[in-house]
JSON list of C-alpha atoms in Angstrom, two decimals:
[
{"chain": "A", "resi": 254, "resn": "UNK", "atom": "CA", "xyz": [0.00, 0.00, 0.00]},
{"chain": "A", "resi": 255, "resn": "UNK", "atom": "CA", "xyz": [3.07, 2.35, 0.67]},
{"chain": "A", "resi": 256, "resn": "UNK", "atom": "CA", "xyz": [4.03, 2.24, -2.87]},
{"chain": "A", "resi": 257, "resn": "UNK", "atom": "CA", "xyz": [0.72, 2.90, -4.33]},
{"chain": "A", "resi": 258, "resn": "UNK", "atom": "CA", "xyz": [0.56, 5.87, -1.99]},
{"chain": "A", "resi": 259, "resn": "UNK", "atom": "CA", "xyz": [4.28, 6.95, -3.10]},
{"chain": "A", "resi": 260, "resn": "UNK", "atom": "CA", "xyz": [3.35, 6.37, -7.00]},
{"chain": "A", "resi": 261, "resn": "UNK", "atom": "CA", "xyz": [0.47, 8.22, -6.66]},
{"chain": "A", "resi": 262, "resn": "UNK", "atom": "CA", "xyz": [2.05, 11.26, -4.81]},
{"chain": "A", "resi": 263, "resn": "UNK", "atom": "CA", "xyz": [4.98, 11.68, -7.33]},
{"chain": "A", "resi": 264, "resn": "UNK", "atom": "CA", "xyz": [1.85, 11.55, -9.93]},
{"chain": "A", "resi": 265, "resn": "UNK", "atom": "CA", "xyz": [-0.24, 14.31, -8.34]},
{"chain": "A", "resi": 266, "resn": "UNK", "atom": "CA", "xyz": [3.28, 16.39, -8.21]},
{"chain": "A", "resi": 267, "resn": "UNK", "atom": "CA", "xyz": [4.98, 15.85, -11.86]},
{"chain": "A", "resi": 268, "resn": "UNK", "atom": "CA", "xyz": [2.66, 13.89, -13.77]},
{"chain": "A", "resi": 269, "resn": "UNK", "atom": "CA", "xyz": [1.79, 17.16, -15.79]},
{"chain": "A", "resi": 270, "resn": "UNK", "atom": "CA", "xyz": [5.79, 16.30, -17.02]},
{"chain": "A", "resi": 271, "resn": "UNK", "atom": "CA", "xyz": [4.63, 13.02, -18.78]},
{"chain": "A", "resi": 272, "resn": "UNK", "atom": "CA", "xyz": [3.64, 13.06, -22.27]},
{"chain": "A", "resi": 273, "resn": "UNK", "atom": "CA", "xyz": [-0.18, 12.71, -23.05]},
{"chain": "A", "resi": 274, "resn": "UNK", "atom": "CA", "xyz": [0.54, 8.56, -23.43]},
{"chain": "A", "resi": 275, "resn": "UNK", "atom": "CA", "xyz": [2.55, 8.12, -20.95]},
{"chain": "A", "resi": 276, "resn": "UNK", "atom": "CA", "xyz": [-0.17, 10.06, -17.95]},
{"chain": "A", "resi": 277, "resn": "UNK", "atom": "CA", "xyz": [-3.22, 7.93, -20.00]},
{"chain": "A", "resi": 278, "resn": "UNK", "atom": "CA", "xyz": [-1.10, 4.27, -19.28]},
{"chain": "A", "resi": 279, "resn": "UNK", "atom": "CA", "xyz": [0.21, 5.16, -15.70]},
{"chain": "A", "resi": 280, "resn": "UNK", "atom": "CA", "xyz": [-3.13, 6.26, -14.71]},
{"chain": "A", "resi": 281, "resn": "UNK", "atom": "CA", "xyz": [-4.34, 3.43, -15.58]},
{"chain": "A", "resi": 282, "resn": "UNK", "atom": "CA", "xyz": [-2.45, 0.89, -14.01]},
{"chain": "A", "resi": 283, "resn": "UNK", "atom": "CA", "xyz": [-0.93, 2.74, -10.94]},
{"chain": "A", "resi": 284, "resn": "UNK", "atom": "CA", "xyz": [-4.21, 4.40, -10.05]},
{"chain": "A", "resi": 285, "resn": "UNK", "atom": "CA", "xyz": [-7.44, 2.90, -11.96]},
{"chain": "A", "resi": 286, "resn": "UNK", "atom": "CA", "xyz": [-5.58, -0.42, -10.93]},
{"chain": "A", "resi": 287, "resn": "UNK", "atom": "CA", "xyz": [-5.98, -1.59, -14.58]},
{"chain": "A", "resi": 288, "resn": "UNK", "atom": "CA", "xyz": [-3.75, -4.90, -15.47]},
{"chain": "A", "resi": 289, "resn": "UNK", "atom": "CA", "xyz": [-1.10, -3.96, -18.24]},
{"chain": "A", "resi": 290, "resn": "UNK", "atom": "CA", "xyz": [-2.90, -6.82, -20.28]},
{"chain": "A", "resi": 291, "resn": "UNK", "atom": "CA", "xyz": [-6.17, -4.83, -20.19]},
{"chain": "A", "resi": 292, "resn": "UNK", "atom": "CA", "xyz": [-4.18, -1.40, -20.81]},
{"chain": "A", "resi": 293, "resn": "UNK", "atom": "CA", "xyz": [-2.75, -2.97, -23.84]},
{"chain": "A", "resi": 294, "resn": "UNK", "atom": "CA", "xyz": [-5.60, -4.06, -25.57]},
{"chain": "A", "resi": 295, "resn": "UNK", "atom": "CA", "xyz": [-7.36, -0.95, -24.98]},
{"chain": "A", "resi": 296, "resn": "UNK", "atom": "CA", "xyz": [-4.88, 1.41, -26.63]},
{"chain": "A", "resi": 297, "resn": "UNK", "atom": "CA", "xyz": [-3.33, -1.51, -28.97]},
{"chain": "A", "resi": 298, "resn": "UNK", "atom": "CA", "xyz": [0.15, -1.95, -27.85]},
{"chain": "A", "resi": 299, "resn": "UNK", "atom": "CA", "xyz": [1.81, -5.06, -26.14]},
{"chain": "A", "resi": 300, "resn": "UNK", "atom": "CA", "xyz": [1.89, -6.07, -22.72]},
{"chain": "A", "resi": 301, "resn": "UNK", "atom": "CA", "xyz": [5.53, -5.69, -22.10]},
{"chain": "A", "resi": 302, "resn": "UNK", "atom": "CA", "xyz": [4.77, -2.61, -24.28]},
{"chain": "A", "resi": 303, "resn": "UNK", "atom": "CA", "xyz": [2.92, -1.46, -20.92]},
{"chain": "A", "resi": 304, "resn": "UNK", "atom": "CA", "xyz": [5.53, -3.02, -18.87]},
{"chain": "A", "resi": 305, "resn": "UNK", "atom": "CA", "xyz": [8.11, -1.27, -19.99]},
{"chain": "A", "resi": 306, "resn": "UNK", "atom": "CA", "xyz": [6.05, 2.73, -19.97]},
{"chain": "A", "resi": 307, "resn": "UNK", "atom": "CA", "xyz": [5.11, 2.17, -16.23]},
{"chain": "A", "resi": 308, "resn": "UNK", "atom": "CA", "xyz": [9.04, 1.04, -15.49]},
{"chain": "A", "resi": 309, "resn": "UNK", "atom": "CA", "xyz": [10.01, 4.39, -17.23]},
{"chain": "A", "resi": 310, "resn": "UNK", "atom": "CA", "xyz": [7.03, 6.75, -15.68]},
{"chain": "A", "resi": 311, "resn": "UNK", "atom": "CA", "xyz": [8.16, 5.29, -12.23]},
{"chain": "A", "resi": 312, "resn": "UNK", "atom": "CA", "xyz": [11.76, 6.66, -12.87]},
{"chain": "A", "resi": 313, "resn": "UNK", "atom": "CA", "xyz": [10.96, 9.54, -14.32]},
{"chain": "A", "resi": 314, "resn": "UNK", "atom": "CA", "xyz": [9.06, 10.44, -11.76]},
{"chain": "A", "resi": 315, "resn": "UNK", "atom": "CA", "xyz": [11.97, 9.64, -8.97]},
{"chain": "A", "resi": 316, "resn": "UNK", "atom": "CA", "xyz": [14.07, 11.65, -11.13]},
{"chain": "A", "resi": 317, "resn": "UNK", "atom": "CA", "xyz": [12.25, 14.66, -11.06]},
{"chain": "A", "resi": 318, "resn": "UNK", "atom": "CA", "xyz": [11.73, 14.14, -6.60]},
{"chain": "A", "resi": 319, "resn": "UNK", "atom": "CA", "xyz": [15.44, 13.53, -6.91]},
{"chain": "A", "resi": 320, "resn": "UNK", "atom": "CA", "xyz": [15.95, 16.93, -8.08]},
{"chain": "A", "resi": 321, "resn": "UNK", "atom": "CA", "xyz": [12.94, 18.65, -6.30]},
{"chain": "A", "resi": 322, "resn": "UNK", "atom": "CA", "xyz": [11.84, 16.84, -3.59]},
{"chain": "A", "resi": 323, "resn": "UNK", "atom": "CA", "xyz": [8.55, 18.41, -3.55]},
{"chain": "A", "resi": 324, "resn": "UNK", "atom": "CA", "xyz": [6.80, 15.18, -2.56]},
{"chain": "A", "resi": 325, "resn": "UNK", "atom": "CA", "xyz": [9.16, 14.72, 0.28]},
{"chain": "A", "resi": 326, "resn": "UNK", "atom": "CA", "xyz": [8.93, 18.51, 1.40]},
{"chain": "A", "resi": 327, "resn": "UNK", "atom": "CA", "xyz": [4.96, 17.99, 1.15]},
{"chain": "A", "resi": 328, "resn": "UNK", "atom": "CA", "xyz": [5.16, 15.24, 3.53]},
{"chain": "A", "resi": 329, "resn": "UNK", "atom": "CA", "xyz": [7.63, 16.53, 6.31]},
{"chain": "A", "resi": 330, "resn": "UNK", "atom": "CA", "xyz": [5.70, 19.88, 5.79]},
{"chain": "A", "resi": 331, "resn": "UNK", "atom": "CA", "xyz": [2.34, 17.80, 6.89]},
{"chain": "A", "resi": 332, "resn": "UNK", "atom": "CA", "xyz": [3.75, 15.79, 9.53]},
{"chain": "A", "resi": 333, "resn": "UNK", "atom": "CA", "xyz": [4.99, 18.67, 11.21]},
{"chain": "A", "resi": 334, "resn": "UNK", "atom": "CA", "xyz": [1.37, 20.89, 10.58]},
{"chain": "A", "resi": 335, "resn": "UNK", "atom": "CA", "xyz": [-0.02, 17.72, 12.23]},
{"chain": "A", "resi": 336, "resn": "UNK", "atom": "CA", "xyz": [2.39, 17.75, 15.15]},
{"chain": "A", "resi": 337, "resn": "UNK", "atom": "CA", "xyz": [1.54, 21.26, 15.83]},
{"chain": "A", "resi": 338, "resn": "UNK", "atom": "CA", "xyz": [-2.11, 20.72, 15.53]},
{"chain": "A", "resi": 339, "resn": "UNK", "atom": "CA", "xyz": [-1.50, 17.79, 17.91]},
{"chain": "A", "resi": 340, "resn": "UNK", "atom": "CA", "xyz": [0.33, 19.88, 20.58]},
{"chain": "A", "resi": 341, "resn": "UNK", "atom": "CA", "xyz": [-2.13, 22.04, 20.21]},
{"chain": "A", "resi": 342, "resn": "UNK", "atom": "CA", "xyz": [-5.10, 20.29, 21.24]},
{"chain": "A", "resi": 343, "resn": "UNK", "atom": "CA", "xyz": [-3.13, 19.11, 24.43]},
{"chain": "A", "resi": 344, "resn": "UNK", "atom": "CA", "xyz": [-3.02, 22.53, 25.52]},
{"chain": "A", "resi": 345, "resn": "UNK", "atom": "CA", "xyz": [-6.75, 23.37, 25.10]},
{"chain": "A", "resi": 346, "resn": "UNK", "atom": "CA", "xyz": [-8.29, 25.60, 26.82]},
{"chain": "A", "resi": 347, "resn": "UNK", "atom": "CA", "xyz": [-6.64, 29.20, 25.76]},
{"chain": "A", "resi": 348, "resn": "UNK", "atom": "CA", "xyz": [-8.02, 31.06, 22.88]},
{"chain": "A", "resi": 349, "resn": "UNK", "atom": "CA", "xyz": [-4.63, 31.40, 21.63]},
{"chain": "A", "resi": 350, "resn": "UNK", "atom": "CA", "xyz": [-4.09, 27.46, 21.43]},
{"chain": "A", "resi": 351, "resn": "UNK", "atom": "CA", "xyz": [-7.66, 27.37, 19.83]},
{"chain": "A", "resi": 352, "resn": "UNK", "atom": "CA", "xyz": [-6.68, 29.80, 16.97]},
{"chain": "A", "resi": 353, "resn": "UNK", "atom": "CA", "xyz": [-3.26, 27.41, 16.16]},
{"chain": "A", "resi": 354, "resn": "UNK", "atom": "CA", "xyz": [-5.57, 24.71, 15.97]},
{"chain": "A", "resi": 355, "resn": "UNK", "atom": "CA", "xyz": [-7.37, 26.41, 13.53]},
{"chain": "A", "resi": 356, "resn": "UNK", "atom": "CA", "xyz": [-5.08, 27.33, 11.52]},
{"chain": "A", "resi": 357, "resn": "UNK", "atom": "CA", "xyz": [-2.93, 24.47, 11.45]},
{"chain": "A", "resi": 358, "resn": "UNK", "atom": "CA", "xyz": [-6.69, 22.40, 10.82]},
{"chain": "A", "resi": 359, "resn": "UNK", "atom": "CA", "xyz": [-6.81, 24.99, 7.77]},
{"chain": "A", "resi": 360, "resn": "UNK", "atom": "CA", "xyz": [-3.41, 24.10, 6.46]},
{"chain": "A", "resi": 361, "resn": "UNK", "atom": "CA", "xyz": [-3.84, 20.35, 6.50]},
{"chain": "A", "resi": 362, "resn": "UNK", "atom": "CA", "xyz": [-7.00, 21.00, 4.59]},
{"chain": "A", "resi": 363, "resn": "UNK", "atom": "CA", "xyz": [-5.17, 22.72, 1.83]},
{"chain": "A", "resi": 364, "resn": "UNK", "atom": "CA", "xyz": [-2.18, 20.63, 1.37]}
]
């Protein structure tokens, strides 16, 4: 499940950089869960055909969070929101803490 989750994070944040066949295949075998026999026989190319285009999509993709590492940012960026959030529901009570909940609720919701 960790790798599905992964796959599909470096999707939401570079698949705009795949070409129009590439984003149609990976989509639907990393996240329609499609089997690369199906995917081949609906756009009329080979199995390994398929194979081989989610093997390259997967390292392109690791190539561009190599670079970036906008997935990884996004997730130390959330865990820490998170922690913060946490903390502050521990110290209910104060408006102040109340507010940093808030906020930090906010954030989560937009990342």
């Amino acid at each position: 499940m960790e790798e599905i989750l992964r796959q599909a994070l470096l999707y939401d944040f570079y698949g705009e950089l795949l070409t129009g066949h590439q984003k149609r295949v990976y989509e639907d075998v990393v996240l329609n869960d499609c089997s690369f026999s199906e995917v081949a026989e609906n756009l009329g190319i080979s199995r390994q055909g398929v194979h081989d285009m989610i093997k390259r999509c997967n390292r392109l993709l690791a190539g561009y969070e190599e670079k970036l590492h906008l997935v990884e940012k996004f997730v130390s960026l959330r865990r820490q929101v998170g922690e913060i959030r946490k903390i502050a529901g521990q110290q209910a009570g104060s408006p102040a803490m109340k507010e940093i909940e808030e906020i930090s609720t906010t954030i989560l919701e937009e990342l």
